[in-house]
XYZ file of C-alpha atoms in Angstrom:
775
model
C 2.821 -13.588 13.831
C 5.748 -15.813 14.653
C 7.097 -15.867 18.216
C 9.953 -13.713 16.942
C 7.495 -11.187 15.503
C 5.632 -11.010 18.793
C 8.841 -10.566 20.770
C 9.985 -7.793 18.417
C 6.695 -5.913 18.801
C 6.813 -6.304 22.586
C 10.404 -5.064 22.715
C 9.539 -2.007 20.590
C 6.724 -0.889 22.925
C 7.833 -1.022 26.594
C 5.253 -0.442 29.328
C 6.136 3.167 30.127
C 5.989 4.171 26.450
C 2.575 2.505 26.059
C 1.300 4.226 29.204
C 2.575 7.632 28.122
C 0.926 7.217 24.718
C -2.342 6.221 26.412
C -2.250 9.238 28.747
C -1.498 11.805 26.036
C -4.534 10.633 24.061
C -6.644 12.175 26.825
C -5.302 15.718 26.461
C -7.366 16.756 23.432
C -10.926 16.305 22.184
C -10.148 17.345 18.584
C -9.937 14.980 15.605
C -7.843 15.659 12.495
C -8.346 13.747 9.237
C -5.587 13.723 6.616
C -6.747 12.661 3.129
C -4.674 11.074 0.373
C -4.930 8.656 -2.530
C -2.312 6.006 -1.753
C -0.673 4.366 1.243
C 2.339 6.655 1.963
C 0.474 9.854 0.947
C -0.117 10.806 4.590
C 1.716 13.847 5.935
C 3.432 11.724 8.583
C 5.661 14.280 10.280
C 2.926 16.881 10.724
C 0.631 14.153 12.030
C 3.277 13.048 14.545
C 3.296 16.576 16.008
C -0.510 16.833 16.084
C -0.817 13.502 17.878
C 2.173 13.424 20.235
C 2.738 17.132 20.631
C -0.931 18.188 20.785
C -2.775 15.008 21.789
C -5.220 15.142 18.870
C -6.923 12.065 17.500
C -5.754 11.230 13.964
C -7.547 9.616 11.040
C -5.846 8.853 7.736
C -8.371 8.662 4.882
C -6.905 6.758 1.924
C -8.758 6.114 -1.315
C -6.753 3.189 -2.753
C -4.653 0.266 -1.566
C -1.678 1.179 -3.773
C -2.202 -1.902 -5.931
C -1.107 -0.070 -9.092
C 2.221 1.097 -7.695
C 5.749 -0.244 -7.644
C 7.420 -2.569 -5.177
C 11.125 -2.428 -4.432
C 10.916 -5.375 -2.019
C 9.781 -8.229 -4.202
C 7.499 -9.573 -6.928
C 4.098 -8.669 -5.429
C 1.933 -6.712 -7.853
C -1.774 -6.041 -8.314
C -4.055 -7.276 -5.539
C -1.241 -8.896 -3.565
C 0.695 -5.630 -3.618
C -2.511 -3.921 -2.451
C -2.593 -6.218 0.583
C 1.076 -5.539 1.317
C 0.657 -1.770 1.080
C -2.531 -1.903 3.169
C -0.575 -3.681 5.902
C 2.213 -1.134 5.577
C -0.193 1.754 6.136
C -1.655 -0.017 9.161
C 1.828 -0.406 10.637
C 2.626 3.220 9.784
C -0.632 4.262 11.491
C 0.306 2.162 14.528
C 3.440 4.305 14.944
C 1.338 7.491 14.701
C -1.489 6.099 16.873
C -3.864 6.901 14.006
C -7.067 5.385 12.695
C -7.503 4.623 8.969
C -10.588 5.234 6.855
C -10.189 3.068 3.756
C -12.276 4.428 0.880
C -11.282 1.840 -1.734
C -11.432 -1.897 -1.221
C -8.951 -3.494 -3.570
C -8.484 -4.072 -7.302
C -12.059 -5.308 -7.846
C -13.511 -2.094 -6.434
C -14.093 0.875 -8.778
C -11.993 3.008 -6.423
C -8.592 1.426 -6.977
C -5.052 2.377 -7.903
C -4.825 2.058 -11.687
C -1.316 3.439 -11.902
C -1.138 7.086 -12.790
C -3.291 9.823 -14.227
C -2.417 13.435 -14.879
C -5.811 14.954 -14.210
C -8.540 14.603 -11.612
C -11.180 14.182 -14.314
C -9.336 11.154 -15.694
C -9.323 9.671 -12.210
C -13.011 10.385 -11.618
C -13.799 8.689 -14.936
C -12.477 5.460 -13.354
C -13.537 5.947 -9.727
C -16.797 7.810 -10.180
C -16.801 11.321 -8.721
C -20.112 10.852 -6.916
C -18.954 7.525 -5.478
C -15.687 8.705 -3.935
C -17.285 11.926 -2.674
C -20.077 9.939 -0.993
C -17.558 7.593 0.623
C -15.618 10.537 1.994
C -18.828 12.101 3.313
C -19.612 8.816 5.078
C -16.108 8.881 6.587
C -16.724 12.417 7.875
C -19.974 11.274 9.498
C -18.342 8.201 11.039
C -15.132 9.771 12.407
C -16.503 13.328 12.865
C -13.232 15.178 12.201
C -13.025 18.782 13.328
C -10.241 19.406 10.833
C -9.629 17.949 7.362
C -6.247 18.405 5.637
C -5.602 16.987 2.150
C -1.942 16.221 1.568
C -1.868 17.565 -1.990
C -3.235 20.437 -4.043
C -5.606 20.103 -6.981
C -3.309 21.802 -9.515
C -1.871 20.835 -12.917
C 1.389 18.939 -12.678
C 0.158 16.874 -9.725
C -0.875 13.179 -9.773
C -4.483 12.900 -10.930
C -5.341 10.590 -8.038
C -4.137 13.263 -5.603
C -6.088 15.960 -7.429
C -9.274 13.909 -7.380
C -8.980 13.168 -3.664
C -8.456 16.815 -2.761
C -11.428 17.868 -4.881
C -13.603 15.119 -3.402
C -12.496 15.972 0.150
C -13.783 19.508 -0.288
C -16.997 18.467 -2.062
C -17.748 15.972 0.718
C -17.938 18.766 3.313
C -21.388 19.891 2.210
C -22.605 16.340 1.542
C -21.631 15.143 5.040
C -23.649 17.985 6.581
C -26.821 16.604 4.986
C -28.945 13.536 5.533
C -29.158 11.289 8.610
C -26.554 11.730 11.360
C -24.975 14.767 9.648
C -21.573 16.180 10.509
C -20.118 19.597 9.752
C -16.326 19.739 9.489
C -15.199 22.953 11.189
C -11.918 23.613 9.337
C -10.708 22.599 5.875
C -7.018 23.363 5.365
C -5.025 23.064 2.162
C -1.251 22.685 2.195
C 0.349 26.087 1.712
C 3.401 24.440 0.198
C 4.092 23.170 -3.295
C 3.900 19.449 -4.021
C 6.525 19.806 -6.741
C 9.691 17.767 -6.494
C 11.381 14.802 -8.103
C 8.047 13.313 -9.144
C 5.504 16.141 -9.424
C 5.540 19.601 -10.913
C 2.796 21.795 -9.456
C 2.363 24.502 -12.085
C 0.428 26.867 -9.814
C 1.751 28.417 -6.610
C 0.272 27.177 -3.338
C -2.401 29.264 -1.598
C -1.284 31.850 0.957
C -0.406 30.770 4.463
C -3.074 31.428 7.101
C -1.609 29.191 9.795
C 1.944 28.172 10.586
C 2.292 25.107 12.773
C 5.574 24.851 14.657
C 6.656 21.699 16.444
C 8.558 22.719 19.541
C 10.828 20.514 21.609
C 10.975 16.752 21.423
C 8.616 13.942 22.302
C 9.051 13.417 26.080
C 8.453 9.664 25.878
C 11.165 8.897 23.315
C 13.323 12.017 23.178
C 12.882 12.038 19.386
C 11.956 15.056 17.305
C 8.401 14.845 15.978
C 9.750 14.912 12.429
C 11.825 11.852 13.271
C 8.782 10.008 14.650
C 7.042 10.787 11.388
C 9.913 9.169 9.511
C 9.681 6.130 11.821
C 6.175 5.814 10.480
C 7.179 6.436 6.874
C 9.799 3.710 6.854
C 6.964 1.188 7.286
C 6.211 1.931 3.623
C 9.222 -0.193 2.749
C 7.816 -1.408 -0.570
C 8.051 2.221 -1.726
C 11.480 2.890 -0.215
C 10.138 5.478 2.245
C 11.810 6.820 5.364
C 14.317 9.660 5.393
C 16.955 10.736 7.893
C 17.305 14.509 8.173
C 20.213 16.046 10.016
C 18.026 19.100 10.597
C 14.488 17.913 11.440
C 11.579 19.773 9.923
C 9.707 21.772 12.546
C 7.114 23.884 10.728
C 4.272 23.442 8.262
C 2.210 26.119 6.515
C -1.527 25.649 5.979
C -4.218 27.626 4.192
C -7.663 27.770 5.795
C -10.200 27.563 2.998
C -12.560 30.512 3.300
C -10.909 31.693 6.507
C -8.521 34.249 7.905
C -5.251 34.188 9.806
C -5.069 31.911 12.860
C -2.494 31.468 15.577
C -3.520 27.894 16.514
C -5.233 25.135 14.572
C -9.035 25.227 14.755
C -8.985 28.438 16.729
C -12.176 28.866 18.763
C -13.022 25.155 18.989
C -12.879 23.371 22.371
C -9.483 21.712 22.526
C -9.823 19.619 25.702
C -12.346 18.514 28.305
C -11.833 21.682 30.379
C -12.767 23.899 27.419
C -15.585 21.534 26.447
C -17.030 21.964 29.942
C -17.871 25.596 29.152
C -20.413 24.313 26.612
C -21.736 21.417 28.658
C -24.448 23.046 30.813
C -25.448 20.600 33.577
C -22.563 18.271 32.673
C -19.967 21.028 33.139
C -18.891 20.171 36.719
C -18.323 16.523 35.816
C -16.226 17.450 32.782
C -14.215 19.951 34.806
C -13.475 17.233 37.375
C -12.588 14.775 34.591
C -10.136 17.276 33.107
C -8.474 17.752 36.504
C -8.245 13.978 37.010
C -6.521 13.614 33.636
C -4.032 16.328 34.604
C -3.405 14.429 37.857
C -2.806 11.196 35.922
C -0.274 12.922 33.675
C 1.441 14.466 36.692
C 1.607 11.030 38.352
C 3.449 9.479 35.405
C 5.558 7.290 35.539
C 3.977 5.813 38.683
C 1.303 3.386 37.426
C -0.642 2.991 40.677
C -1.091 6.749 41.095
C -2.042 7.026 37.414
C -4.635 4.287 37.955
C -6.400 6.134 40.746
C -6.528 9.403 38.808
C -7.737 7.654 35.662
C -10.475 5.883 37.612
C -11.713 9.293 38.819
C -11.616 10.557 35.236
C -13.663 7.587 34.037
C -16.306 8.082 36.743
C -16.544 11.800 35.929
C -17.012 11.165 32.213
C -19.690 8.578 33.038
C -21.455 11.223 35.128
C -21.185 13.748 32.288
C -22.652 11.248 29.821
C -25.556 10.613 32.187
C -26.242 14.293 32.895
C -25.591 15.999 29.554
C -28.426 17.596 27.598
C -29.639 16.125 24.309
C -28.294 19.137 22.412
C -24.837 18.824 23.911
C -24.768 15.088 23.192
C -25.788 15.661 19.579
C -22.901 18.085 19.116
C -20.234 16.563 21.364
C -21.342 13.141 22.571
C -18.892 11.441 20.214
C -16.018 13.200 22.010
C -17.125 11.904 25.415
C -17.689 8.350 24.192
C -14.243 8.276 22.568
C -12.623 9.792 25.642
C -14.305 7.187 27.850
C -12.944 4.398 25.661
C -9.467 5.949 25.727
C -9.605 6.213 29.535
C -10.380 2.501 29.684
C -7.319 1.689 27.593
C -5.170 3.951 29.760
C -6.497 2.241 32.898
C -5.590 -1.173 31.476
C -2.056 0.052 30.708
C -1.635 1.615 34.153
C -2.890 -1.579 35.820
C -0.361 -3.660 33.876
C -2.966 -5.735 32.040
C -1.448 -7.374 28.936
C -3.556 -9.363 26.492
C -2.594 -11.477 23.469
C -4.915 -13.359 21.120
C -3.882 -15.879 18.472
C -5.828 -18.247 16.233
C -5.225 -21.919 15.600
C -5.431 -21.269 11.850
C -5.239 -18.155 9.723
C -8.108 -19.409 7.568
C -11.180 -21.417 8.569
C -13.261 -23.201 5.942
C -17.084 -23.323 6.028
C -18.264 -26.249 8.137
C -14.999 -26.431 10.078
C -13.845 -25.210 13.462
C -10.882 -23.747 15.253
C -9.805 -21.915 18.392
C -8.797 -18.499 19.611
C -6.098 -18.632 22.273
C -6.224 -15.758 24.764
C -3.289 -15.052 27.077
C -3.818 -12.595 29.944
C -0.972 -11.305 32.119
C -0.960 -8.826 34.951
C -3.270 -8.125 37.899
C -5.816 -10.551 39.317
C -8.750 -9.352 37.246
C -11.754 -11.316 36.052
C -12.237 -10.902 32.310
C -15.562 -11.260 30.488
C -14.823 -12.209 26.877
C -17.252 -11.733 24.007
C -15.904 -12.869 20.634
C -16.858 -10.572 17.757
C -16.573 -12.850 14.751
C -17.476 -12.624 11.055
C -20.890 -13.696 9.797
C -21.181 -17.488 9.919
C -18.627 -18.001 12.723
C -19.766 -18.483 16.315
C -18.093 -18.730 19.733
C -19.514 -18.630 23.234
C -19.040 -15.759 25.645
C -16.713 -16.919 28.402
C -15.082 -15.634 31.588
C -11.430 -15.892 32.528
C -11.512 -15.483 36.334
C -7.771 -14.780 36.708
C -4.685 -14.239 34.556
C -3.875 -17.258 32.450
C -4.508 -18.904 29.083
C -7.915 -19.689 27.630
C -8.917 -21.580 24.475
C -12.142 -20.342 22.885
C -13.672 -22.798 20.359
C -14.993 -21.411 17.064
C -17.610 -23.158 14.917
C -18.034 -22.101 11.291
C -21.378 -22.734 9.602
C -21.345 -24.720 6.338
C -22.876 -21.764 4.506
C -20.607 -19.112 6.026
C -19.819 -16.405 3.459
C -16.246 -15.500 2.589
C -14.802 -12.623 4.596
C -13.604 -9.548 2.680
C -9.897 -9.513 1.940
C -9.676 -5.724 2.206
C -11.165 -4.382 5.442
C -12.900 -0.982 5.418
C -11.262 0.693 8.410
C -8.551 0.385 11.050
C -8.814 1.646 14.637
C -5.765 2.477 16.744
C -7.612 1.190 19.835
C -8.333 -2.223 18.306
C -11.366 -4.064 16.996
C -9.897 -4.527 13.517
C -10.375 -7.113 10.826
C -13.317 -9.471 10.527
C -12.796 -10.919 14.019
C -11.630 -9.711 17.426
C -12.349 -10.111 21.140
C -14.311 -7.601 23.193
C -13.072 -7.869 26.779
C -14.763 -6.342 29.797
C -13.363 -5.963 33.312
C -13.356 -3.585 36.270
C -10.263 -1.648 37.302
C -10.362 0.534 40.427
C -14.143 0.127 40.416
C -14.525 1.447 36.846
C -15.909 -0.655 34.008
C -13.405 -1.022 31.169
C -14.091 -2.392 27.692
C -11.175 -3.336 25.449
C -11.172 -4.450 21.818
C -8.368 -6.956 21.305
C -7.183 -7.710 17.779
C -6.140 -11.189 16.774
C -2.474 -11.384 15.870
C -3.488 -12.326 12.304
C -6.809 -11.360 10.660
C -9.263 -14.272 10.734
C -10.432 -15.332 7.278
C -13.415 -17.525 6.463
C -13.152 -19.121 3.054
C -12.629 -22.564 1.547
C -9.109 -23.856 1.559
C -7.149 -23.087 -1.562
C -7.553 -26.011 -3.920
C -5.094 -27.659 -6.253
C -3.972 -25.377 -8.996
C -1.610 -25.165 -11.916
C 1.823 -23.570 -12.057
C 2.413 -21.439 -13.928
C -1.103 -20.066 -14.258
C 0.021 -17.731 -17.043
C 1.462 -19.425 -20.090
C 2.869 -18.470 -23.464
C 2.500 -20.876 -26.403
C 4.699 -20.106 -29.391
C 3.481 -23.162 -31.324
C 0.700 -25.729 -31.174
C 2.934 -28.116 -29.242
C 1.734 -29.538 -25.941
C 2.002 -27.406 -22.829
C 3.607 -28.970 -19.757
C 2.286 -27.707 -16.419
C 2.751 -28.651 -12.764
C -0.048 -29.441 -10.284
C 0.322 -28.175 -6.728
C -1.605 -31.200 -5.367
C -1.014 -34.335 -7.421
C -3.648 -36.372 -5.528
C -6.634 -34.025 -5.736
C -9.235 -34.452 -8.472
C -9.259 -31.490 -10.816
C -11.618 -30.602 -13.656
C -10.670 -28.332 -16.531
C -13.229 -26.514 -18.657
C -11.203 -27.098 -21.800
C -12.096 -25.249 -24.980
C -13.213 -27.396 -27.943
C -10.401 -29.422 -29.485
C -8.142 -29.389 -26.418
C -6.953 -32.552 -24.686
C -5.365 -33.122 -21.273
C -3.291 -35.950 -19.836
C -2.442 -36.089 -16.160
C 0.481 -37.961 -14.669
C 1.098 -37.515 -10.930
C 2.048 -33.851 -10.476
C 2.283 -33.096 -14.187
C -0.440 -32.021 -16.569
C -0.021 -32.013 -20.333
C -2.386 -29.840 -22.340
C -2.518 -30.372 -26.080
C -4.254 -27.697 -28.145
C -5.848 -28.299 -31.536
C -3.362 -28.256 -34.389
C -4.929 -25.164 -35.892
C -5.002 -23.127 -32.684
C -5.231 -19.476 -33.753
C -3.147 -16.716 -32.241
C -4.733 -14.956 -29.272
C -5.703 -15.413 -25.636
C -7.620 -18.193 -23.912
C -8.803 -18.756 -20.341
C -9.365 -22.162 -18.755
C -11.151 -22.168 -15.354
C -10.218 -24.844 -12.822
C -12.937 -26.749 -10.976
C -12.993 -29.252 -8.133
C -16.105 -31.421 -7.938
C -17.833 -28.976 -10.276
C -17.073 -25.993 -8.009
C -14.609 -23.200 -8.805
C -11.185 -23.653 -7.266
C -9.570 -20.888 -5.227
C -5.872 -20.257 -5.498
C -3.749 -18.246 -3.069
C -0.726 -16.096 -3.726
C 1.248 -15.222 -0.632
C 3.840 -12.824 0.633
C 5.641 -12.209 3.893
C 7.952 -9.480 5.179
C 9.198 -8.800 8.710
C 7.595 -5.341 8.913
C 4.058 -6.548 8.048
C 3.962 -10.316 8.610
C 2.359 -12.712 6.145
C -0.517 -11.980 3.790
C -2.371 -13.926 1.116
C -4.730 -13.112 -1.736
C -7.361 -15.664 -2.754
C -8.668 -15.625 -6.324
C -10.545 -18.070 -8.590
C -8.029 -20.426 -10.152
C -7.676 -19.747 -13.836
C -5.168 -20.784 -16.472
C -4.571 -17.887 -18.884
C -2.864 -18.615 -22.178
C -1.453 -16.618 -25.049
C -0.853 -18.296 -28.402
C 1.738 -16.195 -30.218
C 4.022 -16.626 -33.207
C 7.302 -15.431 -31.750
C 10.860 -15.556 -33.011
C 13.619 -15.629 -30.405
C 17.198 -14.365 -30.555
C 20.093 -16.776 -30.322
C 21.568 -15.256 -27.196
C 22.624 -16.251 -23.728
C 20.967 -13.729 -21.399
C 21.797 -12.656 -17.842
C 18.881 -11.152 -15.929
C 19.387 -8.820 -12.947
C 15.993 -8.513 -11.281
C 14.786 -5.157 -10.052
C 11.552 -4.222 -8.297
C 9.209 -5.958 -10.744
C 10.028 -9.414 -11.939
C 9.992 -10.187 -15.673
C 12.347 -13.097 -14.989
C 9.837 -15.981 -15.149
C 8.672 -14.810 -18.573
C 12.170 -15.029 -19.991
C 12.183 -18.774 -19.380
C 8.573 -19.224 -20.503
C 9.502 -17.516 -23.757
C 12.149 -20.199 -24.261
C 15.207 -17.986 -23.843
C 18.560 -19.167 -22.538
C 18.554 -17.047 -19.370
C 20.505 -17.003 -16.108
C 19.018 -15.058 -13.198
C 21.757 -13.258 -11.266
C 20.071 -13.122 -7.863
C 23.447 -12.319 -6.328
C 26.157 -10.814 -8.495
C 29.689 -12.009 -7.901
C 31.899 -8.912 -7.435
C 34.355 -10.530 -9.851
C 31.675 -11.108 -12.532
C 32.863 -9.891 -15.959
C 29.633 -10.856 -17.852
C 31.676 -12.187 -20.776
C 29.726 -15.457 -20.693
C 26.588 -13.642 -21.868
C 25.536 -11.959 -25.074
C 22.946 -9.741 -23.365
C 22.512 -8.450 -19.823
C 19.012 -7.263 -18.877
C 18.708 -4.991 -15.810
C 15.218 -4.915 -14.298
C 12.964 -2.071 -13.177
C 14.627 0.347 -10.698
C 17.329 -2.246 -10.073
C 19.988 0.415 -9.515
C 18.015 1.578 -6.469
C 17.028 -1.878 -5.229
C 20.165 -3.968 -5.754
C 23.126 -3.138 -3.528
C 25.254 -5.615 -5.491
C 24.719 -3.783 -8.797
C 26.597 -0.446 -8.470
C 29.937 -2.138 -7.610
C 29.901 -4.045 -10.930
C 29.127 -1.012 -13.116
C 32.711 -0.855 -14.431
C 32.444 -4.504 -15.445
C 29.111 -3.855 -17.188
C 30.637 -0.971 -19.120
C 33.597 -3.147 -20.177
C 31.104 -5.858 -21.210
C 29.345 -3.379 -23.513
C 32.486 -1.972 -25.089
C 33.749 -5.493 -25.714
C 30.649 -6.363 -27.743
C 27.898 -7.113 -25.242
C 24.343 -5.777 -25.260
C 23.216 -4.049 -22.043
C 19.448 -3.511 -21.763
C 18.054 -1.418 -18.913
C 14.374 -1.234 -18.025
C 13.059 2.013 -16.550
C 14.900 3.485 -13.560
C 13.930 6.212 -11.104
C 16.111 9.312 -11.220
C 16.235 9.442 -7.412
C 17.089 5.791 -6.794
C 20.618 4.941 -7.882
C 20.581 6.321 -11.423
C 23.451 8.761 -12.016
C 23.184 10.149 -15.570
C 26.930 10.495 -16.168
C 28.001 7.357 -14.328
C 25.363 4.603 -14.421
C 24.847 4.162 -18.199
C 27.772 3.568 -20.561
C 27.048 6.966 -22.167
C 25.323 9.933 -20.528
C 21.554 9.479 -20.277
C 19.271 11.498 -18.009
C 15.956 10.244 -16.625
C 13.481 13.116 -16.687
C 12.419 15.127 -13.658
C 9.817 15.804 -12.456
C 8.662 12.396 -13.601
C 5.035 13.488 -14.067
C 6.226 15.182 -17.261
C 8.175 12.177 -18.493
C 5.575 9.441 -18.707
C 2.640 8.439 -20.884
C -0.316 7.285 -18.804
C -2.786 6.503 -21.590
C -2.281 2.835 -22.548
C -3.895 3.542 -25.919
C -1.754 6.596 -26.698
C -0.628 6.455 -30.344
C 2.942 5.238 -30.816
C 5.008 6.405 -33.769
C 7.879 4.176 -34.866
C 10.684 6.651 -35.606
C 13.286 4.220 -36.935
C 11.385 1.324 -38.539
C 14.569 -0.166 -40.026
C 16.583 -0.094 -36.796
C 17.950 -3.569 -35.941
C 16.010 -3.687 -32.653
C 12.731 -3.146 -34.518
C 13.364 -5.506 -37.432
C 14.679 -8.702 -35.936
C 13.980 -11.300 -35.032
C 10.418 -9.800 -35.040
C 9.412 -6.757 -37.108
C 7.808 -4.244 -34.739
C 4.985 -2.068 -35.986
C 1.966 -0.125 -34.716
C -0.033 -3.329 -34.149
C 2.412 -4.312 -31.396
C 1.153 -1.426 -29.259
C -2.502 -2.491 -29.300
C -4.183 -3.826 -26.155
C -1.730 -2.335 -23.679
C -2.792 -2.050 -20.047
C -2.532 0.722 -17.447
C 0.068 2.907 -19.196
C 2.667 3.089 -21.952
C 5.632 3.840 -19.752
C 7.171 6.062 -17.120
C 10.482 7.612 -16.116
C 11.268 8.378 -19.747
C 14.687 9.721 -20.616
C 14.807 13.497 -21.059
C 18.342 13.966 -22.377
C 20.983 11.671 -23.824
C 24.306 11.416 -25.603
C 24.036 11.970 -29.381
C 24.945 8.320 -29.953
C 21.534 7.244 -28.664
C 18.834 6.889 -31.316
C 15.213 7.375 -30.185
C 13.157 4.561 -31.709
C 9.622 5.536 -30.646
C 7.525 8.626 -30.019
C 4.353 8.810 -27.926
C 2.482 11.208 -25.662
C -0.672 11.661 -23.687
C -3.501 13.572 -25.427
C -2.762 17.270 -25.802
C 0.896 16.942 -24.803
C 4.047 17.233 -26.943
C 5.622 13.966 -28.122
C 8.169 12.274 -25.885
C 11.116 10.519 -27.496
C 12.718 8.908 -24.422
C 10.671 5.701 -24.217
C 13.108 3.500 -26.137
C 16.693 4.500 -26.947
C 19.638 2.550 -28.273
C 23.274 3.499 -28.855
C 26.360 1.700 -30.157
C 29.083 1.748 -27.498
C 32.474 0.422 -28.602
C 31.749 -2.957 -30.192
C 28.566 -3.359 -28.164
C 25.288 -1.594 -27.498
C 23.215 -0.069 -24.693
C 19.422 0.015 -25.050
C 17.182 1.749 -22.507
C 13.478 0.886 -22.385
C 11.094 2.943 -20.223
C 7.996 1.117 -21.474
C 6.173 -1.001 -18.886
C 7.026 -4.247 -20.639
C 7.027 -6.309 -17.428
C 3.413 -5.310 -16.712
C 2.303 -5.978 -20.292
C 3.787 -9.483 -20.111
C 1.538 -10.270 -17.152
C -1.411 -8.988 -19.192
C -0.389 -11.267 -22.105
C 0.029 -8.376 -24.532
C 1.522 -9.931 -27.699
C 3.569 -6.913 -28.746
C 5.378 -6.811 -25.411
C 6.765 -10.321 -25.961
C 7.838 -9.501 -29.513
C 9.584 -6.283 -28.490
C 11.298 -7.920 -25.505
C 12.612 -10.708 -27.721
C 14.149 -8.099 -30.012
C 15.691 -6.156 -27.127
C 17.536 -9.277 -25.998
C 19.181 -9.773 -29.395
C 22.998 -9.691 -29.288
C 24.605 -6.369 -30.047
């Protein structure tokens, strides 16, 4: 975090808000887990009410990191997008004061986001049904939720990832109740509302309502409606364009209790707080009753910190007494509630006492055999702090004591054989202790022992420094001519495992690779090595709402040798949410990237204008120049639009030069099978004959999907060029359309060409070259 980041976070969480949040955690002993498949699947507004209106502990269980999704912020895709969306969910959970149970661990894990599927069975074929069910059962045992609520229904017309997660969440109930340390979830609720909308089309009605939850009033700490707090959380999913302002906040949610009857409150009959838990506690009952009264006194004392402190200290002592005096049977059933409550009381005591702690590292990444420091800053009362670093395997630091508020440097030593830390961490705790390294801090406040888990401001990574690498690391060769590449470190020695017949010449920061004269068409991979060891390369991103993040991967040069003919056209490229721009130059096209469009731009200098994925929703400078784009087309220009979302800036009768509707719900207007047969409907159309003739072989080897957000209706001037569909579904004609408009042409392509370019799919390059041909 930069100083500005730290100041912004401090400003957003003033002391009284932090204290109020810490106190309201103590009002319930129930835990609710909300399950979903992707970051942003959580039912944020309902969760805001359950946490801030009811005091319940929250856990968001998420199966993937969202690495197969879209990104309206920038170019991050794949694993780097997974890191970004993981950070976004953590920030969203911070707003909700929720834990996260991550069930998938990035693109190399079988449980990952592979884009879209229309059926739970298709998803399980990739994830493994037994695997994801077992991981959910482990999450139930670890977090011990009383209530589990999937966000979506397992019905046709819903995303297959959602369907699989809901099915697995229910199957995991019985599995979690077996084996060592079993746990029985008390209530399993399904949403009693349809998930249909702009994207999905639930074809079955939701189950009947057995419980209606109504959020009354506003949050006393902020004055905001609970629905609004939920949207504060949702806007952290900025890469997905989340966050909605509602003039009339939502206040009620309908749930269906699986196998149950009508209820008036959630988890009716379960102990909701320490006072109700006392009725089950036997010899520990008096202590729990006293603890409950002390918590009420602390809440009544708010906003006076010193009075809160004294009441919280009594609560802590009473819970300690209950833990010491409770029976084995009570502890087996409810001990986790007391241990969590004791930890929460400690955090509330620290807030009431005014203790503020900050921990930073001297470096975000430490290499094996190196060292660094953790810098701890303590502000507030004159407390002695005992600090025990909890570091990843292979990193060591001494336990130390800070006798009074101040700044302390804690040296870290990393062993030469220290293993790399995981890049995707398995869980996130609202009370701290996250990532591969943190500080466990002990102190005494009002005579009560307090233990705090303090996160580092940036996750600590152990791995070798990223070595020299080649840019670009994806290359297209349209002949056997030499390939000119750039080295990121011109002074470092670098070994290439060149295939037979290849030659390399290095000059300062340039590397020339010469293939054999008879290099056949196809793909090749060239690993990079440094002193005979694989080289790591890092791709990085940074946004104000999540900070910086980096993905380390083995350095590899991937090549595609392809016979490709290019159009003679000057091309303007307007980038959208996914960036095909670099490929346009690598293909050898005459392209100008319009990163900022001049309002007076008339586009007459170009033969073709290419508008990127969902650009009409992502580019504020694009809608004002629509009239100019339409004039450009009618005057003889070629406008090419990649796929657009119907709910993000695309107006069927206004955005395209002729009416063209993007289908809703979008689940029905996409083809998710990358091997789905493609029929060429107009083989002699100019866009399919030149400069490259497009045929069925150009649709071999596609990755993830054929396309999405297909057109559903269009002006008669548009000619559908392709037909494709998922197995068992009727053919869709809206993947590629083209229409003459005046003296020019508009072509709309809903195929995922940008993604296929990154996968070095030959047909994607050939089709893109044709699309950029002048009108």
